[in-house]
Amino acid sequence: MRVALFVTCLVDGLFPDVGKATVTLLERLGHEVVVPPRQTCCGQMHINTGYAAQAAPIVANHVEAFADADVVVVPSGSCAGSIRHQHAEVAREHGRPGLADAATAVAARTYELSEFLVDVLGVTDVGAYFPHRVTYHPTCHSLRVLGVGERPLRLLRAVRGIDLVELPGAETCCGFGGTFALKNADTSTAMLADKMSAVTTTGAKVLTAGDSSCLMHIGGGLARLRSGVRTLHLAEILAAT
Amino acid sequence: MTFIGMPRGTGNLTGAPFPEAASEALDNAQLRRNLAKATGTIRAKRAAVVDELPDWAALRAAGAAIKDDVLANLDTYLLRFEAALTERGSTVHWARDAEEATRIVTELVTATGAREVIKVKSMATAEIGLNEALAAAGVAAVETDLAELIVQLGHDRPSHILVPAIHRNRAEIREIFAEGMGATDLTDDPRVLAEAARAHLRRKFLTVDVAVSGANFAIAETGGLVVVESEGNGRMCLTLPRTLISVVGIEKIIPAWQDLEVFLQLLPRSSTGERMNPYTSVWTGPTEGQTSHVVLVDNGRTATLADPDGRAALRCIRCSACLNSCPVYERTGGHAYGSTYPGPIGAVLSPQLTGIDRNPTLPYASSLCGVCYDVCPVAIDIPSMLVHLRGRAPKPRAEAAAMRAAAWAMSDHRRWRRLLRAGRLGRALGRRPMLPPPLSAWTRARDLPEPPRQTFRDWWDTR
Ligand code: SF4
């Protein structure tokens, strides 16, 4: 299958290893990866901070960038969620019904990574080897906006050598929330503190999730604490051999 | 869309900016322990009794649909309710806002000559600031709900819709009772504390002749009002005094008696985590020898109804499931929201009622994690509504400029790639740079990721 990768702005600029791992993984599974050159960002930060009008051209750019793709894969639950549940509405609200239809069409072909692997490709064992103790944080948007459910865990359980341990209170938000982390920094930090103590009680050496944004927040806190716990995106573990 | 003359909500619906109020609350370790314990317990109870119902999703859809029908035809239902109730011998009053509502109630009370009223727990009367207005007229309002009584005796403010004293633990309650009732022989035992409250309230039930209530539901077909409670004190207020004044938000309407079938399943399971609450009182007009008044309050509800992106907030049945599940509420408590309505629904409803200009920070008091939507028994999509409200909120100038610049870069891939490459220069800053506000808020508690040598796209191009 020819897969168009929407790498996301955050991965492109700050976490290129997550993008590389996604490419490695998809190619290892026998698929051709393309990176449509016009892509930038899904516009979610603007939409969720109250700048939907400014987001409309970003949405338009995204829709054009992926208009010809058969299938789009995103290594992010929240970006996939925004594409699926916000893009068409933003376009409609800003008087662009044609764009709204095109956005709906792109959204229908867009999958978060674990959805793509499990639902479209029908694989759970991706041939990965990762001999470490790992705990998994289901990010809010992958869990509640997309409903990825057990898919990431099924993929992780099939990884050889992995010691997968359950995260207490896993489904509680880590406190990132995009610009929430800046606008309500103290509340965000209080939520982060509780998430970090849950992570450290597991004894895991690696915390994984399907969103680099939440991992940047939790990982930034864990690094500040010198906790010895690393954060890795789900794609990085699944790509490991 | 707001029409000229549509009243905005006044009364107890605004407070200090959320971020500052929240920071203050976060410093209170005792508060956080009390809240974590209480909300944790109630979350587990709710989950158990919701999961056991195979038709929960259908009930939830039915609840939302009934409320949507009410909202779409509110004018018709309200007039039907008024006609039915008038026929049963009650007097119906209409109040535009908090001032008008408190004035009507105060006049009704003072006309009886009473110096004291007993109260059934009610959000509407808290919203309009009734106790304060009565006090100004020389009338003491006595709260009879146990948790409301704790708040009142402690000269405190409610911090939760259902359990207004959720921020207090038993030891604190003992002290409040000892002080407020002059009781000296109290222990931390819940039974001892409940008994003290019972003795205190019993005297009031038997001597006070005017009661004020709210209502959970107002049945348009019959003119009936419904109060759902746990303690039975509300029922004492509804039946003993000779004058009963009920203050009801206009969105409390349900079309017919049989609709209670849906809501009396949704509400107790969502709020207290019980299959059925201990006391449900329904009354239709005054009983013999009783005078009954019903004050229907707008206070920003019509304006909310006129907003297609906001009107679903009026479906709310005040169960408090969204508060109990919210990770922000659990850490900040209810006072930080500054409104009678705290938590996720408060972050939506308060600015909807008052207008965004009077509540500009509440729509941002959420990480948009979505758990409130999941648990809401009438399926209010609170996260999406918060995002809509943010769209209308006044923006800090520097932020707006930064967002415009980012959008300009992000809507064109050439500009965007140039910006990302420039960002790699940030490598010179290291992982713990001193960034200017608001970015300093990030580095206070978290390291920054080190910008990579090469962006993903640059790597891809070299392949
Ligand atoms: S918004 Fe929903 S969950 Fe929250 S109090 Fe209202 S009915 Fe309950």
XYZ file of N, CA, C and O in Angstrom, chain A residues 5 7 9-16 18-20 23 27 33-41 43 45-52 54-55 57-58 61 86 89 93 140-141 144-145 172-173 175-194 196 213 216-217 219-221 223-224 226, chain B residues 18-20 22-23 26 32 309 327-328 330-332 361 364-372 374 384 387-388 390-392 395-396 399-414 416-417 420 424 431-432 438-452 454-460 463:
616
model
N 2.429 9.835 4.762
C 2.692 10.127 6.169
C 2.440 11.608 6.450
O 3.036 12.477 5.809
N 3.414 13.794 9.170
C 4.378 13.588 10.255
C 4.059 14.456 11.467
O 4.464 14.124 12.588
N 3.611 18.729 12.876
C 4.583 19.821 13.029
C 5.548 19.554 14.172
O 6.749 19.833 14.076
N 5.032 18.978 15.238
C 5.863 18.753 16.424
C 6.943 17.706 16.141
O 8.112 17.868 16.507
N 6.544 16.628 15.480
C 7.511 15.572 15.154
C 8.521 16.089 14.135
O 9.728 15.855 14.259
N 8.043 16.827 13.164
C 8.934 17.373 12.139
C 10.025 18.238 12.781
O 11.216 18.055 12.537
N 9.606 19.138 13.651
C 10.545 20.113 14.188
C 11.317 19.655 15.414
O 12.462 20.036 15.604
N 10.679 18.838 16.261
C 11.324 18.513 17.540
C 11.615 17.035 17.761
O 12.526 16.682 18.496
N 10.823 16.166 17.168
C 11.010 14.732 17.419
C 11.125 13.939 16.118
O 10.349 13.011 15.878
N 12.120 14.275 15.278
C 12.221 13.605 13.974
C 12.374 12.083 14.093
O 11.950 11.359 13.186
N 10.690 10.106 15.793
C 9.362 9.474 15.768
C 8.901 9.297 14.322
O 8.349 8.256 13.949
N 9.173 10.307 13.503
C 8.836 10.208 12.083
C 9.646 9.115 11.397
O 9.101 8.308 10.635
N 10.957 9.096 11.699
C 11.816 8.073 11.091
C 11.352 6.674 11.502
O 11.314 5.759 10.677
N 8.353 5.626 9.528
C 8.744 5.218 8.179
C 9.342 3.803 8.204
O 8.945 2.920 7.432
N 7.637 0.643 6.281
C 8.399 0.005 5.189
C 8.709 -1.456 5.522
O 8.655 -2.322 4.654
N 6.117 4.436 1.636
C 5.782 5.651 2.372
C 6.103 6.877 1.524
O 7.183 6.958 0.938
N 5.142 7.781 1.446
C 5.420 9.071 0.807
C 5.167 10.175 1.837
O 4.369 10.011 2.754
N 5.892 11.283 1.671
C 5.716 12.418 2.577
C 5.307 13.619 1.717
O 6.149 14.320 1.178
N 4.002 13.828 1.574
C 3.549 14.930 0.719
C 4.211 16.240 1.154
O 4.120 16.629 2.325
N 4.876 16.917 0.224
C 5.746 18.038 0.596
C 5.030 19.278 1.116
O 5.628 20.083 1.806
N 3.736 19.432 0.805
C 3.070 20.681 1.207
C 2.587 20.669 2.655
O 2.060 21.661 3.151
N 2.736 19.534 3.341
C 2.174 19.438 4.686
C 2.899 20.343 5.679
O 4.101 20.577 5.582
N 2.147 20.822 6.692
C 2.745 21.615 7.775
C 2.201 21.156 9.128
O 2.871 20.417 9.855
N 0.963 21.540 9.424
C 0.401 21.361 10.766
C -1.094 21.157 10.591
O -1.662 21.582 9.590
N -3.358 22.425 12.595
C -4.078 23.624 13.040
C -4.740 23.498 14.392
O -5.425 24.414 14.853
N -3.649 23.541 17.475
C -3.299 24.496 18.526
C -4.112 25.785 18.360
O -4.626 26.336 19.331
N -4.246 26.218 17.122
C -5.038 27.422 16.882
C -6.510 27.192 17.216
O -7.131 27.998 17.890
N -7.041 26.101 16.742
C -8.464 25.832 16.968
C -8.750 25.756 18.469
O -9.649 26.422 18.980
N -7.962 24.971 19.174
C -8.251 24.736 20.586
C -7.915 25.911 21.487
O -8.311 25.942 22.644
N -7.170 26.880 20.976
C -6.872 28.047 21.797
C -7.839 29.188 21.471
O -7.781 30.249 22.075
N -8.739 28.954 20.533
C -9.739 29.983 20.228
C -9.408 30.798 18.992
O -9.918 31.899 18.830
N -8.529 30.261 18.138
C -8.153 30.979 16.912
C -8.572 30.187 15.673
O -7.764 29.943 14.781
N -9.828 29.789 15.634
C -10.296 28.974 14.518
C -10.198 29.737 13.195
O -9.918 29.148 12.147
N -7.922 31.861 12.280
C -6.535 31.749 11.813
C -6.214 30.326 11.379
O -5.298 30.104 10.586
N -6.941 29.348 11.959
C -6.674 27.953 11.622
C -7.210 27.587 10.246
O -6.724 26.638 9.615
N -6.917 28.760 7.139
C -5.926 28.555 6.063
C -4.987 27.368 6.312
O -4.501 26.762 5.352
N -4.731 27.054 7.580
C -3.887 25.886 7.891
C -4.635 24.611 7.495
O -4.062 23.689 6.912
N -4.569 24.305 3.791
C -3.269 23.814 3.344
C -3.159 22.304 3.547
O -2.688 21.567 2.684
N -12.625 18.193 13.743
C -12.661 19.664 13.763
C -12.540 20.303 12.386
O -13.093 21.364 12.157
N -15.688 21.282 10.366
C -16.477 22.295 11.053
C -15.819 23.675 10.950
O -16.498 24.681 10.729
N -17.629 26.833 9.311
C -17.860 28.052 10.082
C -17.211 29.269 9.449
O -17.569 30.393 9.764
N -5.410 11.352 26.070
C -6.853 11.625 26.134
C -7.522 11.617 24.763
O -8.611 11.078 24.597
N -6.881 12.254 23.792
C -7.542 12.358 22.492
C -7.535 11.034 21.741
O -8.491 10.715 21.033
N -10.381 9.157 23.951
C -11.774 9.626 23.996
C -12.262 10.266 22.709
O -13.451 10.227 22.423
N -11.367 10.888 21.950
C -11.822 11.494 20.699
C -11.822 10.439 19.591
O -12.778 10.308 18.844
N -6.224 8.882 33.318
C -6.295 10.265 33.792
C -5.358 11.139 32.962
O -4.221 10.768 32.692
N -5.853 12.308 32.594
C -5.083 13.256 31.787
C -3.748 13.602 32.452
O -3.671 13.754 33.665
N -2.195 16.374 31.972
C -2.145 17.807 32.263
C -1.547 18.648 31.154
O -1.366 19.844 31.319
N -1.253 18.034 30.001
C -0.661 18.829 28.923
C -1.706 19.798 28.351
O -1.667 20.990 28.623
N -2.609 19.289 27.549
C -3.709 20.138 27.076
C -3.294 21.294 26.188
O -3.961 22.330 26.159
N -2.193 21.175 25.452
C -1.793 22.243 24.537
C -1.458 23.512 25.296
O -0.698 23.483 26.264
N -2.062 24.636 24.904
C -1.747 25.902 25.568
C -2.268 25.937 27.009
O -1.919 26.843 27.765
N -3.056 24.929 27.404
C -3.451 24.808 28.815
C -2.210 24.767 29.710
O -2.196 25.339 30.804
N -1.149 24.079 29.220
C 0.077 23.943 30.006
C 0.717 25.301 30.294
O 1.456 25.442 31.266
N 0.436 26.282 29.446
C 0.980 27.625 29.672
C -0.022 28.527 30.384
O 0.310 29.259 31.300
N -1.286 28.432 29.958
C -2.303 29.335 30.510
C -2.689 28.960 31.927
O -3.081 29.817 32.714
N -2.664 27.681 32.234
C -2.956 27.229 33.589
C -1.794 26.366 34.059
O -1.965 25.193 34.418
N -0.617 26.980 34.070
C 0.614 26.233 34.295
C 0.614 25.503 35.640
O 1.059 24.359 35.722
N 0.102 26.124 36.682
C 0.164 25.486 37.995
C -0.747 24.258 38.058
O -0.380 23.231 38.630
N -1.930 24.374 37.473
C -2.838 23.219 37.455
C -2.243 22.112 36.595
O -2.268 20.933 36.965
N -1.690 22.492 35.451
C -1.062 21.526 34.559
C 0.064 20.782 35.272
O 0.189 19.554 35.180
N 0.870 21.525 36.015
C 1.992 20.927 36.730
C 1.521 19.989 37.839
O 2.125 18.949 38.088
N 0.407 20.359 38.493
C -0.135 19.486 39.538
C -0.606 18.166 38.941
O -0.413 17.090 39.526
N -1.210 18.229 37.758
C -1.652 17.003 37.091
C -0.440 16.186 36.647
O -0.408 14.957 36.769
N 0.571 16.886 36.158
C 1.809 16.229 35.730
C 2.468 15.492 36.894
O 2.925 14.352 36.743
N 2.489 16.147 38.069
C 3.144 15.535 39.228
C 2.495 14.196 39.555
O 3.187 13.201 39.838
N 1.156 14.157 39.514
C 0.465 12.905 39.825
C 0.738 11.844 38.757
O 0.893 10.661 39.062
N 3.453 11.627 36.920
C 4.832 11.169 37.066
C 4.974 10.208 38.236
O 5.700 9.225 38.139
N 3.275 15.133 21.865
C 3.022 16.341 22.657
C 2.925 16.002 24.142
O 3.593 16.616 24.974
N 6.239 14.986 25.429
C 7.144 16.123 25.636
C 6.910 16.721 27.023
O 7.855 17.071 27.739
N 5.646 16.786 27.402
C 5.255 17.341 28.707
C 5.690 16.394 29.839
O 6.408 16.798 30.754
N 7.734 13.826 29.650
C 9.174 13.593 29.555
C 9.979 14.771 30.085
O 11.007 14.584 30.748
N 9.490 15.981 29.819
C 10.161 17.176 30.332
C 10.161 17.198 31.854
O 11.145 17.588 32.488
N 9.045 16.746 32.426
C 8.951 16.678 33.889
C 9.832 15.579 34.450
O 10.534 15.773 35.442
N 12.515 14.365 33.143
C 13.918 14.747 33.000
C 14.305 15.737 34.094
O 15.376 15.633 34.697
N 13.400 16.668 34.386
C 13.687 17.646 35.430
C 13.887 16.956 36.782
O 14.722 17.357 37.587
N 15.088 14.055 37.138
C 16.170 13.060 36.976
C 15.684 11.675 37.397
O 16.322 10.971 38.179
N -9.444 32.475 36.700
C -9.233 31.088 37.110
C -7.772 30.739 37.400
O -7.494 30.101 38.422
N -6.820 31.116 36.538
C -5.445 30.664 36.800
C -4.939 31.077 38.184
O -4.338 30.270 38.887
N -5.224 32.310 38.589
C -4.757 32.768 39.894
C -5.502 32.069 41.023
O -4.904 31.617 41.993
N -6.909 29.232 40.933
C -6.506 27.824 40.954
C -5.154 27.678 41.647
O -4.953 26.764 42.460
N -4.222 28.577 41.348
C -2.890 28.485 41.968
C -3.003 28.542 43.483
O -2.344 27.793 44.200
N -4.312 25.299 44.772
C -3.354 24.198 44.638
C -2.354 24.178 45.793
O -1.769 23.143 46.101
N -6.599 19.362 48.601
C -6.366 18.395 47.530
C -6.581 16.976 48.020
O -7.132 16.146 47.306
N -24.197 27.166 19.480
C -23.038 26.438 19.994
C -23.068 26.281 21.504
O -22.244 25.572 22.067
N -10.111 16.050 36.028
C -8.805 16.118 36.686
C -8.430 17.538 37.109
O -7.634 17.708 38.029
N -9.008 18.533 36.463
C -8.743 19.916 36.876
C -9.516 20.212 38.164
O -8.952 20.650 39.166
N -10.610 18.175 40.340
C -10.111 17.377 41.459
C -8.925 18.057 42.142
O -8.688 17.872 43.324
N -8.168 18.834 41.389
C -6.987 19.478 41.966
C -7.231 20.896 42.446
O -6.627 21.346 43.394
N -8.126 21.612 41.794
C -8.330 23.015 42.179
C -9.516 23.193 43.126
O -9.576 24.184 43.844
N -11.860 33.772 31.519
C -10.821 32.741 31.743
C -11.389 31.332 31.898
O -10.667 30.359 31.731
N -10.911 28.379 29.406
C -9.559 27.817 29.327
C -9.226 26.928 30.526
O -8.124 26.392 30.591
N -10.181 26.791 31.455
C -9.915 26.018 32.666
C -10.116 24.528 32.426
O -10.777 23.837 33.196
N -9.543 24.026 31.344
C -9.738 22.627 30.985
C -8.612 22.196 30.064
O -8.179 22.962 29.204
N -8.147 20.959 30.242
C -7.133 20.420 29.337
C -7.790 19.768 28.121
O -7.108 19.169 27.300
N -9.128 19.855 28.040
C -9.890 19.237 26.947
C -9.682 17.725 26.897
O -9.646 17.142 25.823
N -9.558 17.107 28.077
C -9.295 15.658 28.092
C -10.533 14.875 27.706
O -10.442 13.719 27.316
N -11.713 15.483 27.869
C -12.932 14.863 27.338
C -13.662 13.922 28.273
O -14.703 13.384 27.921
N -13.163 13.741 29.492
C -13.813 12.775 30.371
C -15.201 13.283 30.791
O -16.132 12.496 31.003
N -15.394 14.612 30.831
C -16.698 15.176 31.202
C -17.785 14.768 30.206
O -18.906 14.438 30.596
N -17.726 12.115 28.303
C -17.955 10.674 28.463
C -18.959 10.356 29.557
O -19.798 9.479 29.401
N -16.049 20.487 23.153
C -16.298 21.265 21.934
C -16.893 22.629 22.267
O -16.587 23.631 21.610
N -14.189 24.946 23.372
C -13.418 25.438 22.227
C -14.165 26.580 21.532
O -13.576 27.599 21.176
N -15.478 26.434 21.385
C -16.276 27.514 20.786
C -16.204 28.785 21.612
O -16.042 29.887 21.082
N -13.850 29.663 23.630
C -12.506 30.231 23.513
C -12.417 31.113 22.262
O -11.730 32.129 22.273
N -13.129 30.699 21.239
C -13.127 31.482 20.016
C -13.654 32.893 20.234
O -13.277 33.819 19.534
N -14.541 33.031 21.222
C -15.134 34.338 21.464
C -14.460 35.106 22.591
O -14.769 36.261 22.833
N -8.618 38.061 23.719
C -7.288 37.442 23.703
C -6.214 38.434 24.144
O -6.266 39.607 23.757
N -5.214 37.952 24.877
C -4.071 38.815 25.175
C -3.398 39.212 23.859
O -3.267 38.386 22.951
N -0.263 37.249 22.652
C -0.636 35.903 22.236
C -1.277 35.933 20.851
O -0.922 35.126 19.975
N -2.182 36.878 20.653
C -2.865 36.953 19.363
C -1.860 37.205 18.241
O -1.956 36.611 17.155
N -0.868 38.058 18.505
C 0.142 38.353 17.488
C 0.964 37.100 17.185
O 1.218 36.774 16.015
N 1.348 36.375 18.234
C 2.142 35.161 18.042
C 1.343 34.115 17.265
O 1.875 33.434 16.379
N 0.053 34.002 17.585
C -0.781 33.013 16.910
C -0.985 33.382 15.441
O -0.998 32.501 14.578
N -1.131 34.671 15.185
C -1.280 35.091 13.789
C -0.007 34.775 13.001
O -0.062 34.255 11.887
N 1.142 35.037 13.626
C 2.412 34.772 12.952
C 2.578 33.273 12.698
O 2.983 32.855 11.602
N 2.228 32.465 13.705
C 2.356 31.018 13.549
C 1.435 30.522 12.438
O 1.825 29.689 11.607
N 0.218 31.060 12.394
C -0.735 30.624 11.370
C -0.237 31.004 9.975
O -0.388 30.239 9.016
N 0.380 32.168 9.900
C 0.930 32.619 8.617
C 2.003 31.637 8.151
O 2.011 31.203 7.001
N 2.872 31.245 9.061
C 3.938 30.299 8.700
C 3.368 28.923 8.378
O 3.784 28.269 7.416
N 2.382 28.489 9.158
C 1.879 27.123 9.020
C 0.978 26.935 7.807
O 0.678 25.809 7.435
N 0.513 28.033 7.230
C -0.367 27.833 6.085
C 0.408 27.788 4.769
O -0.194 27.753 3.700
N 1.730 27.756 4.852
C 2.536 27.606 3.643
C 3.789 26.799 3.980
O 4.542 27.158 4.873
N 4.021 25.712 3.245
C 5.084 24.791 3.642
C 6.487 25.386 3.504
O 7.391 25.044 4.258
N 6.665 26.322 2.543
C 8.013 26.921 2.410
C 8.330 27.792 3.618
O 9.402 27.713 4.207
N 7.005 27.531 6.494
C 7.065 26.662 7.662
C 8.436 25.978 7.785
O 9.035 25.917 8.855
N 8.958 25.522 6.658
C 10.256 24.831 6.721
C 11.370 25.800 7.084
O 12.295 25.439 7.820
N 11.174 26.237 10.837
C 11.684 25.080 11.582
C 13.205 25.044 11.569
O 13.839 24.739 12.574
N 16.063 25.317 14.845
C 17.162 24.454 15.277
C 18.262 25.273 15.946
O 19.045 24.750 16.722
N 18.590 22.785 27.400
C 17.305 22.229 27.820
C 16.615 23.018 28.924
O 15.445 22.822 29.191
N 17.339 23.886 29.616
C 16.681 24.648 30.682
C 16.915 26.132 30.521
O 17.454 26.792 31.390
N 5.013 33.935 28.108
C 4.431 32.872 28.919
C 5.218 31.567 28.844
O 4.874 30.615 29.517
N 6.272 31.520 28.027
C 6.964 30.246 27.844
C 7.709 29.815 29.109
O 7.989 28.632 29.305
N 8.010 30.769 29.986
C 8.670 30.416 31.237
C 7.795 29.468 32.057
O 8.289 28.700 32.875
N 6.471 29.528 31.829
C 5.568 28.639 32.549
C 5.887 27.180 32.240
O 5.647 26.291 33.037
N 6.444 26.936 31.053
C 6.816 25.578 30.691
C 8.078 25.150 31.433
O 8.144 24.084 32.052
N 9.087 26.004 31.389
C 10.392 25.588 31.904
C 10.484 25.640 33.425
O 11.455 25.180 33.994
N 9.466 26.185 34.096
C 9.485 26.140 35.565
C 9.491 24.703 36.061
O 10.112 24.402 37.061
N 8.744 23.828 35.391
C 8.606 22.472 35.913
C 9.085 21.395 34.951
O 9.101 20.222 35.297
N 9.445 21.786 33.717
C 9.773 20.762 32.738
C 10.989 21.193 31.934
O 11.152 22.364 31.627
N 11.813 20.213 31.554
C 12.894 20.509 30.625
C 12.304 20.614 29.229
O 11.248 20.050 28.941
N 12.999 21.344 28.366
C 12.590 21.403 26.966
C 13.254 20.275 26.209
O 14.362 19.869 26.549
N 12.578 19.775 25.179
C 13.294 18.810 24.346
C 14.404 19.551 23.610
O 14.229 20.704 23.221
N 15.536 18.886 23.441
C 16.627 19.531 22.720
C 16.288 19.556 21.241
O 15.965 18.519 20.667
N 16.316 20.711 20.593
C 15.996 20.734 19.162
C 16.980 19.841 18.405
O 18.174 19.865 18.688
N 16.471 19.054 17.476
C 17.333 18.104 16.765
C 18.254 18.814 15.771
O 18.024 19.959 15.410
N 18.560 18.019 12.745
C 17.938 18.022 11.430
C 16.446 17.789 11.610
O 16.061 16.923 12.398
N 15.620 18.524 10.896
C 14.187 18.259 10.996
C 13.888 16.948 10.269
O 14.708 16.455 9.480
N 12.708 16.418 10.537
C 12.321 15.185 9.841
C 12.338 15.382 8.330
O 12.842 14.554 7.572
N 11.797 16.518 7.902
C 11.662 16.762 6.468
C 13.031 16.888 5.792
O 13.223 16.408 4.671
N 13.962 17.519 6.492
C 15.307 17.622 5.917
C 15.957 16.244 5.820
O 16.649 15.923 4.862
N 15.709 15.432 6.835
C 16.210 14.046 6.793
C 15.588 13.296 5.615
O 16.268 12.619 4.850
N 14.282 13.456 5.481
C 13.556 12.749 4.417
C 14.126 13.121 3.044
O 14.315 12.264 2.171
N 17.180 11.217 1.916
C 17.105 9.765 1.755
C 17.288 9.334 0.314
O 16.775 9.970 -0.582
